[in-house]
mmCIF file of C-alpha atoms in Angstrom:
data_model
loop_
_atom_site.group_PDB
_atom_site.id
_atom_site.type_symbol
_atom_site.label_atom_id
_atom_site.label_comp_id
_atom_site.label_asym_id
_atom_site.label_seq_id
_atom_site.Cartn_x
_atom_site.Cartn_y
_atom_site.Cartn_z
ATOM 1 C CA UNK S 1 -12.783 4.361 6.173
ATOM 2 C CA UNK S 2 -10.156 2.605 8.699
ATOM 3 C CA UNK S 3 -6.790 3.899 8.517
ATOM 4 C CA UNK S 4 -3.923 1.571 9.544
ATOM 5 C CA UNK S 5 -0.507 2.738 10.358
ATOM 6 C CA UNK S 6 3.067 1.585 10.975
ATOM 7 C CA UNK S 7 6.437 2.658 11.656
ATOM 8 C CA UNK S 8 9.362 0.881 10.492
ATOM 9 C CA UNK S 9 13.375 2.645 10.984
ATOM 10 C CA UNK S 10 11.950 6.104 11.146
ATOM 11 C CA UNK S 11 9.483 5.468 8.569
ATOM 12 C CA UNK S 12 5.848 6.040 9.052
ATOM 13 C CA UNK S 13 3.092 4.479 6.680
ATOM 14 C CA UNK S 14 -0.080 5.616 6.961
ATOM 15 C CA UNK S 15 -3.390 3.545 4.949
ATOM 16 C CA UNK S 16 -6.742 4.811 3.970
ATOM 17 C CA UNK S 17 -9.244 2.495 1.644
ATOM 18 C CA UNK S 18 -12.126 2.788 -0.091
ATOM 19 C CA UNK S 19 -14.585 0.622 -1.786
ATOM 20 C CA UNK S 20 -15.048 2.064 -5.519
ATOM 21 C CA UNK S 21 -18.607 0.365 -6.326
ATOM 22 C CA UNK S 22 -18.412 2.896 -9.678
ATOM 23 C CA UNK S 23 -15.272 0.574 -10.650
ATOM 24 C CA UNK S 24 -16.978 -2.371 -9.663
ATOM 25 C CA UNK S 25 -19.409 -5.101 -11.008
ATOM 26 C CA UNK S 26 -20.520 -7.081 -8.801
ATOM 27 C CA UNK S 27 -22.879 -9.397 -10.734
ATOM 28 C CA UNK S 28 -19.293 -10.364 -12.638
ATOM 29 C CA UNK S 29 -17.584 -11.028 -9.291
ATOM 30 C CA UNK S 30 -15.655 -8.033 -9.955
ATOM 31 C CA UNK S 31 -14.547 -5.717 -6.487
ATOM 32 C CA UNK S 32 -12.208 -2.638 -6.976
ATOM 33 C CA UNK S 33 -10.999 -0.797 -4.142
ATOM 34 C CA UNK S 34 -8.540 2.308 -3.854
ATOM 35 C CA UNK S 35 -5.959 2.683 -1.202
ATOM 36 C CA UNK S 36 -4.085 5.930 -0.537
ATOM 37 C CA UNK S 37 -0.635 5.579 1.116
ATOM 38 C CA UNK S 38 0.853 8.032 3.035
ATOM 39 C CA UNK S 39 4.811 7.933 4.001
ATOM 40 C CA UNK S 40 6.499 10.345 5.969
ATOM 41 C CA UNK S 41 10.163 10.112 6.562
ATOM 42 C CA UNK S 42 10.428 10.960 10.909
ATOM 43 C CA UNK S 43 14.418 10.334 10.220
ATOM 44 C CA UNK S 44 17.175 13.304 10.632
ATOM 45 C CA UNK S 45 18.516 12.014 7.017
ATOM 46 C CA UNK S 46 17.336 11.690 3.429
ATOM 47 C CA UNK S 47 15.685 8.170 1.966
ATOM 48 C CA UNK S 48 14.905 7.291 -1.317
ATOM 49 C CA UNK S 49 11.885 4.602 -2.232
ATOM 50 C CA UNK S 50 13.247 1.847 -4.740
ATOM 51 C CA UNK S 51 10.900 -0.870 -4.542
ATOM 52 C CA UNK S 52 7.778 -1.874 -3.603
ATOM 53 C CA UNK S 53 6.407 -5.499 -2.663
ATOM 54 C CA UNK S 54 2.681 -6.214 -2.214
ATOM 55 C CA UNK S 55 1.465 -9.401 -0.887
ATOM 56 C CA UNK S 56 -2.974 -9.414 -1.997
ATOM 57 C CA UNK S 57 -5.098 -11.813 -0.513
ATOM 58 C CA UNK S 58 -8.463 -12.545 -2.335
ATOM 59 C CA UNK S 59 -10.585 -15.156 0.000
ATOM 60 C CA UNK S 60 -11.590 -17.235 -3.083
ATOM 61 C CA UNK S 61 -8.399 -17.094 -4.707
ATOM 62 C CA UNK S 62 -4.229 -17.814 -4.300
ATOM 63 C CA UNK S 63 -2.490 -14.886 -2.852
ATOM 64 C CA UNK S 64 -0.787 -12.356 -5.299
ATOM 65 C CA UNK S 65 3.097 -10.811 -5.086
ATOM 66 C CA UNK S 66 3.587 -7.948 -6.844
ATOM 67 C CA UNK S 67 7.200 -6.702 -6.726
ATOM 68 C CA UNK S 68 8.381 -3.816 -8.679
ATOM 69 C CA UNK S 69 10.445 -0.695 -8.658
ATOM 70 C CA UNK S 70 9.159 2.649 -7.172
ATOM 71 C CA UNK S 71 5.167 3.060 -6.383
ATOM 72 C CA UNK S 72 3.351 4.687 -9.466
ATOM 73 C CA UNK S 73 5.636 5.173 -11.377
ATOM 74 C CA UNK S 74 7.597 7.354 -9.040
ATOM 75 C CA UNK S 75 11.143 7.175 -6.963
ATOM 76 C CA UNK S 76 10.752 9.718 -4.730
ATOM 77 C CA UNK S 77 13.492 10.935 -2.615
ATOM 78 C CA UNK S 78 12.058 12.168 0.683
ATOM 79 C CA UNK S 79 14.212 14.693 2.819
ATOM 80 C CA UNK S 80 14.017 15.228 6.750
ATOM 81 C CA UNK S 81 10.286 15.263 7.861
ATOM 82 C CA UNK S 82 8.966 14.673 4.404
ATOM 83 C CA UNK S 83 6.165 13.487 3.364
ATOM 84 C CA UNK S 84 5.149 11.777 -0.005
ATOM 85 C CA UNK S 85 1.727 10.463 -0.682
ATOM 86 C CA UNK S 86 -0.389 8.432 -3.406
ATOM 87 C CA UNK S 87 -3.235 6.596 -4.518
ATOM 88 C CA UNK S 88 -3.146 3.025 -6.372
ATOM 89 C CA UNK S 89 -5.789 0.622 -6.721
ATOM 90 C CA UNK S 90 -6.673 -3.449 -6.532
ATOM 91 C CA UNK S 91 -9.073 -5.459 -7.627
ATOM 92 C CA UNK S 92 -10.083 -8.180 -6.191
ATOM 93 C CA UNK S 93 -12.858 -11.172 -7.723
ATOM 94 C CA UNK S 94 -14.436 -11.738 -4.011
ATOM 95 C CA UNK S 95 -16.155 -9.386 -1.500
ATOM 96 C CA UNK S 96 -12.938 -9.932 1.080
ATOM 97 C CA UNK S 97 -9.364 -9.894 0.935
ATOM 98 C CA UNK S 98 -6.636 -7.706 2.337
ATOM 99 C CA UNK S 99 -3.007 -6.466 1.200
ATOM 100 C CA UNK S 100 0.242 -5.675 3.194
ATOM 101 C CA UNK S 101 3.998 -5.813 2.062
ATOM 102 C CA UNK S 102 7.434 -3.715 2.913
ATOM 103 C CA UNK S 103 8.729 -0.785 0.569
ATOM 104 C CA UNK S 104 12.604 -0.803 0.209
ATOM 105 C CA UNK S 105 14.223 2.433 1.230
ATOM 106 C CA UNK S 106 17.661 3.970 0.159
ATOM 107 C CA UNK S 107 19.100 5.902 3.496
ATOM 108 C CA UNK S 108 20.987 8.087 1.274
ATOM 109 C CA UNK S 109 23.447 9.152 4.149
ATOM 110 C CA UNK S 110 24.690 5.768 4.383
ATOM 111 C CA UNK S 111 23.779 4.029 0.992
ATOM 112 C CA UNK S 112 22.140 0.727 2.661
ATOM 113 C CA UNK S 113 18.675 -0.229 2.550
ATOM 114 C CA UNK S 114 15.596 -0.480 4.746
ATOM 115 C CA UNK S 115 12.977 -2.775 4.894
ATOM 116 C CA UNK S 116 9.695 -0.647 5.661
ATOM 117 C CA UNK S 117 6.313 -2.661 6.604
ATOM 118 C CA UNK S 118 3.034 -1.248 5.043
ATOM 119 C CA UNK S 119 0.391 -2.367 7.843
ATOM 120 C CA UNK S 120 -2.024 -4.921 6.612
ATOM 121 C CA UNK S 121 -5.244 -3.764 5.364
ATOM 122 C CA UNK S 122 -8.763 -5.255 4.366
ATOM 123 C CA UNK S 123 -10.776 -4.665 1.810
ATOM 124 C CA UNK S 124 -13.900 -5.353 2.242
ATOM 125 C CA UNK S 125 -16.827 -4.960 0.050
ATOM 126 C CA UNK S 126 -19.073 -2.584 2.046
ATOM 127 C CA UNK S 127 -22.273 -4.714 1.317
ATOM 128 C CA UNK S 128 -20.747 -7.643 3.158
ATOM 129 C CA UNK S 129 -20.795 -5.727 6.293
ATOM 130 C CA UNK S 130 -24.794 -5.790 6.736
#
């Protein structure tokens, strides 16, 4: 497992995959992978997460946006040295592709937004690697 990380206004994003072969079936072309995000807000003030894009790149296929409010279902409001963390999943229909994207934040001191990156990640199917 390869963890990626980036900070972005205060905002640190930390990424951890993993291949899911019990979610997979790979004789249908069929790859599932789980990433678990981890955000912690390094900022003297209080942000809120609106919105999350998601650009997913599948090597065989177009690339993917997914745009949408909130991760999982969620809007949380981090305060001072916070941290919030999840786990979501993607499935992809080749061995390789990767995601990255930007969350939107709410600094709730001064009501404007911020554009956070989430570092790019692969996912790899792990018998590809041999």
């Amino acid at each position: 497992m390869i963890q990626q990380t980036a900070i972005t206004e205060g905002v640190l994003v930390k990424v951890n995959t993993q291949y899911r072969g019990d979610l997979s079936t790979i004789s249908e072309g069929v790859y599932f992978f789980n990433y678990h995000i981890t955000i912690e807000n390094q900022n003297n003030h209080s942000i809120q997460l609106i919105h999350r894009d998601w650009f997913i790149y599948d090597a065989l296929f177009p690339a993917a946006h997914v745009s949408g409010e909130g991760v999982i279902g969620q809007q949380p409001t981090l305060e001072a040295g916070e941290v919030f963390s999840y786990t979501s999943g993607c499935e992809l229909r080749s061995e390789i592709g990767s995601m990255s994207g930007f969350y939107t934040f709410l600094n709730l001191v001064t009501n404007e937004t911020i554009r956070v990156d989430i570092p790019t990640f692969h996912l790899i199917y792990p018998g590809r690697l041999n």
